[in-house]
Short mmCIF file of C-alpha atoms in Angstrom, two decimals:
data_model
loop_
_atom_site.label_atom_id
_atom_site.label_comp_id
_atom_site.label_asym_id
_atom_site.label_seq_id
_atom_site.Cartn_x
_atom_site.Cartn_y
_atom_site.Cartn_z
CA UNK A 1 88.27 106.75 73.77
CA UNK A 2 85.55 108.61 72.11
CA UNK A 3 87.49 108.48 68.87
CA UNK A 4 89.02 105.07 69.37
CA UNK A 5 88.62 102.65 66.42
CA UNK A 6 87.94 99.93 69.03
CA UNK A 7 84.90 101.69 70.41
CA UNK A 8 81.72 99.86 69.35
CA UNK A 9 79.07 102.31 70.40
CA UNK A 10 77.87 105.08 72.85
CA UNK A 11 77.82 102.60 75.86
CA UNK A 12 80.93 100.62 75.07
CA UNK A 13 83.77 100.84 77.51
CA UNK A 14 85.87 98.22 75.70
CA UNK A 15 87.65 95.16 77.31
CA UNK A 16 87.42 96.16 80.92
CA UNK A 17 86.39 94.32 84.11
CA UNK A 18 83.73 91.86 83.05
CA UNK A 19 85.33 91.17 79.73
CA UNK A 20 88.72 90.32 81.20
CA UNK A 21 87.24 88.46 84.16
CA UNK A 22 84.97 86.21 82.05
CA UNK A 23 86.37 86.07 78.51
CA UNK A 24 90.14 86.84 78.47
CA UNK A 25 91.59 85.70 75.15
CA UNK A 26 94.99 84.27 75.77
CA UNK A 27 97.61 83.46 73.08
CA UNK A 28 100.76 81.24 73.28
CA UNK A 29 103.42 80.33 70.67
CA UNK A 30 105.12 76.98 70.82
CA UNK A 31 107.95 75.34 68.94
CA UNK A 32 107.57 71.57 69.27
CA UNK A 33 104.74 69.07 68.82
CA UNK A 34 105.11 68.03 72.53
CA UNK A 35 104.44 71.60 73.57
CA UNK A 36 101.56 71.89 71.24
CA UNK A 37 100.06 68.74 72.67
CA UNK A 38 100.48 70.05 76.18
CA UNK A 39 98.54 73.14 75.42
CA UNK A 40 95.91 71.23 73.44
CA UNK A 41 95.30 69.22 76.61
CA UNK A 42 94.79 72.51 78.42
CA UNK A 43 92.09 73.57 76.08
CA UNK A 44 94.05 75.75 73.68
CA UNK A 45 93.28 75.59 69.85
CA UNK A 46 95.73 75.99 67.09
CA UNK A 47 95.16 79.13 65.00
CA UNK A 48 98.15 79.36 62.67
CA UNK A 49 101.83 79.77 62.35
CA UNK A 50 104.12 82.89 63.09
CA UNK A 51 107.85 82.60 62.19
CA UNK A 52 107.61 78.83 62.11
CA UNK A 53 106.06 78.67 65.63
CA UNK A 54 102.51 77.39 66.22
CA UNK A 55 100.18 80.01 67.68
CA UNK A 56 97.38 78.73 69.95
CA UNK A 57 94.50 80.52 71.77
CA UNK A 58 92.12 79.96 74.59
CA UNK A 59 89.34 81.97 76.19
CA UNK A 60 90.06 82.15 79.96
CA UNK A 61 87.17 82.53 82.43
CA UNK A 62 88.78 83.83 85.57
CA UNK A 63 85.55 83.84 87.62
CA UNK A 64 84.96 80.25 86.74
CA UNK A 65 88.63 79.42 87.84
CA UNK A 66 88.11 81.29 91.20
CA UNK A 67 84.80 79.48 91.85
CA UNK A 68 86.24 75.99 90.98
CA UNK A 69 89.34 76.60 93.10
CA UNK A 70 87.30 77.80 96.16
CA UNK A 71 85.16 74.60 95.90
CA UNK A 72 87.84 72.00 94.97
CA UNK A 73 91.10 73.36 96.55
CA UNK A 74 90.33 76.00 99.22
CA UNK A 75 93.88 75.91 100.63
CA UNK A 76 95.27 77.24 97.32
CA UNK A 77 97.06 80.59 97.65
CA UNK A 78 96.43 81.57 93.94
CA UNK A 79 92.69 82.29 93.99
CA UNK A 80 93.05 85.58 92.01
CA UNK A 81 91.01 87.50 89.53
CA UNK A 82 92.52 90.50 87.86
CA UNK A 83 91.93 93.00 85.07
CA UNK A 84 95.39 94.51 84.40
CA UNK A 85 96.47 93.65 80.82
CA UNK A 86 98.66 96.33 79.38
CA UNK A 87 98.39 94.94 75.88
CA UNK A 88 94.66 95.72 75.94
CA UNK A 89 94.90 99.33 77.26
CA UNK A 90 94.17 100.80 73.83
CA UNK A 91 90.93 98.65 73.77
CA UNK A 92 89.72 100.10 77.02
CA UNK A 93 88.04 103.37 77.87
CA UNK A 94 90.34 103.53 81.00
CA UNK A 95 92.91 101.09 82.45
CA UNK A 96 91.18 99.39 85.40
CA UNK A 97 91.10 101.15 88.77
CA UNK A 98 90.08 98.12 90.92
CA UNK A 99 92.81 95.89 89.53
CA UNK A 100 92.93 92.74 91.54
CA UNK A 101 90.79 90.49 93.76
CA UNK A 102 92.14 87.73 95.91
CA UNK A 103 89.92 85.25 97.81
CA UNK A 104 91.00 83.42 100.97
CA UNK A 105 88.64 80.52 102.07
CA UNK A 106 88.71 79.63 105.75
CA UNK A 107 87.38 76.03 105.38
CA UNK A 108 87.44 75.38 109.09
CA UNK A 109 85.06 78.23 109.93
CA UNK A 110 83.32 78.04 106.50
CA UNK A 111 84.11 81.69 105.88
CA UNK A 112 85.39 83.34 102.70
CA UNK A 113 87.57 86.46 102.86
CA UNK A 114 88.47 88.81 99.96
CA UNK A 115 91.12 91.54 99.37
CA UNK A 116 90.81 94.08 96.55
CA UNK A 117 93.73 96.24 95.31
CA UNK A 118 92.77 99.60 93.79
CA UNK A 119 95.37 101.63 91.94
CA UNK A 120 93.39 104.95 91.72
CA UNK A 121 90.62 106.00 93.98
CA UNK A 122 88.12 108.83 93.54
CA UNK A 123 87.34 109.23 97.18
CA UNK A 124 83.97 110.92 96.91
CA UNK A 125 82.30 109.24 93.89
CA UNK A 126 84.21 106.08 93.12
CA UNK A 127 85.27 104.61 96.37
CA UNK A 128 81.76 104.23 97.85
CA UNK A 129 80.69 102.37 94.72
CA UNK A 130 83.87 100.23 94.86
CA UNK A 131 83.22 99.35 98.47
CA UNK A 132 79.63 98.30 97.73
CA UNK A 133 80.59 96.50 94.48
CA UNK A 134 83.41 94.58 96.22
CA UNK A 135 81.09 93.68 99.12
CA UNK A 136 78.51 92.36 96.64
CA UNK A 137 81.21 90.35 94.75
CA UNK A 138 82.23 88.82 98.02
CA UNK A 139 78.61 88.11 99.21
CA UNK A 140 77.67 86.57 95.73
CA UNK A 141 80.74 84.32 95.56
CA UNK A 142 80.52 83.17 99.20
CA UNK A 143 76.75 82.36 98.78
CA UNK A 144 77.41 80.52 95.51
CA UNK A 145 80.22 78.45 96.94
CA UNK A 146 78.53 77.67 100.32
CA UNK A 147 80.53 80.00 102.45
CA UNK A 148 79.61 82.88 104.78
CA UNK A 149 81.05 86.17 103.56
CA UNK A 150 83.94 87.29 105.85
CA UNK A 151 86.15 90.25 105.81
CA UNK A 152 86.62 92.55 102.85
CA UNK A 153 90.01 94.19 102.90
CA UNK A 154 90.47 97.23 100.56
CA UNK A 155 94.00 98.26 99.57
CA UNK A 156 93.89 101.76 98.05
CA UNK A 157 96.70 103.94 96.51
CA UNK A 158 96.51 107.32 94.91
CA UNK A 159 93.35 108.27 96.81
CA UNK A 160 92.15 111.69 95.68
CA UNK A 161 89.56 114.39 95.53
CA UNK A 162 88.99 116.62 92.47
CA UNK A 163 88.77 120.40 92.97
CA UNK A 164 85.11 120.47 91.96
CA UNK A 165 84.35 117.98 94.75
CA UNK A 166 85.66 119.98 97.74
CA UNK A 167 82.37 121.57 98.79
CA UNK A 168 80.41 118.25 98.49
CA UNK A 169 83.25 116.45 100.46
CA UNK A 170 83.17 119.14 103.22
CA UNK A 171 79.48 118.39 103.64
CA UNK A 172 80.02 114.69 103.66
CA UNK A 173 82.72 114.52 106.29
CA UNK A 174 80.62 116.74 108.68
CA UNK A 175 77.71 114.40 108.55
CA UNK A 176 76.88 111.87 111.32
CA UNK A 177 77.04 108.41 109.70
CA UNK A 178 73.94 106.17 109.93
CA UNK A 179 74.31 102.52 111.18
CA UNK A 180 75.66 100.32 108.39
CA UNK A 181 73.02 98.40 106.36
CA UNK A 182 73.04 94.65 105.80
CA UNK A 183 73.01 92.70 102.46
CA UNK A 184 71.14 89.42 101.95
CA UNK A 185 70.95 87.16 98.88
CA UNK A 186 67.43 85.71 98.83
CA UNK A 187 67.96 83.26 95.86
CA UNK A 188 68.36 79.73 97.21
CA UNK A 189 71.51 77.76 96.31
CA UNK A 190 71.77 74.18 94.99
CA UNK A 191 72.33 71.96 98.14
CA UNK A 192 74.98 69.92 96.34
CA UNK A 193 77.36 72.71 95.52
CA UNK A 194 79.58 72.13 92.44
CA UNK A 195 81.53 74.43 90.25
CA UNK A 196 78.81 74.05 87.63
CA UNK A 197 75.99 74.73 89.94
CA UNK A 198 77.73 77.76 91.51
CA UNK A 199 78.36 79.34 88.12
CA UNK A 200 74.73 78.77 87.08
CA UNK A 201 73.80 80.34 90.31
CA UNK A 202 75.77 83.53 89.53
CA UNK A 203 74.75 83.70 85.88
CA UNK A 204 71.06 83.44 86.74
CA UNK A 205 70.89 85.80 89.75
CA UNK A 206 69.08 89.14 89.28
CA UNK A 207 68.89 92.37 91.16
CA UNK A 208 65.59 91.40 92.72
CA UNK A 209 67.46 88.58 94.45
CA UNK A 210 69.64 91.07 96.38
CA UNK A 211 68.13 92.48 99.49
CA UNK A 212 69.59 95.64 101.30
CA UNK A 213 68.33 95.81 104.87
CA UNK A 214 68.10 99.00 106.92
CA UNK A 215 69.66 101.32 104.41
CA UNK A 216 69.29 104.94 105.49
CA UNK A 217 70.99 107.95 103.79
CA UNK A 218 71.22 111.72 104.07
CA UNK A 219 70.05 114.19 101.44
CA UNK A 220 71.92 114.17 98.05
CA UNK A 221 75.11 115.95 97.89
CA UNK A 222 75.65 118.89 95.38
CA UNK A 223 76.08 117.31 91.92
CA UNK A 224 79.80 116.71 91.11
CA UNK A 225 81.42 114.95 88.14
CA UNK A 226 84.67 113.07 87.79
CA UNK A 227 87.45 114.92 86.07
CA UNK A 228 89.54 113.22 83.33
CA UNK A 229 92.19 111.03 84.93
CA UNK A 230 95.68 112.18 84.19
#
């Protein structure tokens, strides 16, 4: 990735996570005027011809679609946000590890559940961050859509430790865990929740609006780094 022609700077990771969640550029090619009209109605724009077929494109905001479906059609079984696009791998620093999020609203009890599938899991460094990050996503989307955050289910495959993490991991597993902290979003929501107001809420929230209550921790572990994924 350091030598990739797609890399735009020192801090650029390419088209991962946020890019594919919020601004996924999709392309379709169609043969007939009827098909072209159908995709035009769905927000696609004509960009040219390829082998006599019309090519059309559209930017897809998966987060917006998730929010809109939770609010307008909570019994839907397709409330999914994912980041696995093989055609973009060359434009990413690394193919996504936390690949897919699925949301399950329980309208009767006003609770929103979420499942995340993770294909590769660095147990010592990555997984704790993935757990917290996913819990934060669930908490934010629940609050924005008027639900209470429910259960986060974490599906993990290829869970691993690197050799240079063994000593730190041994220390970690012999420690007595502290009671779990709580998370609270202090920013008030719009009482009349709509897809637009929920998106505005998420886009204007800041770290100062996120409160972590009763977070206690042990001393830092010996410094370790992630090895190159193979």
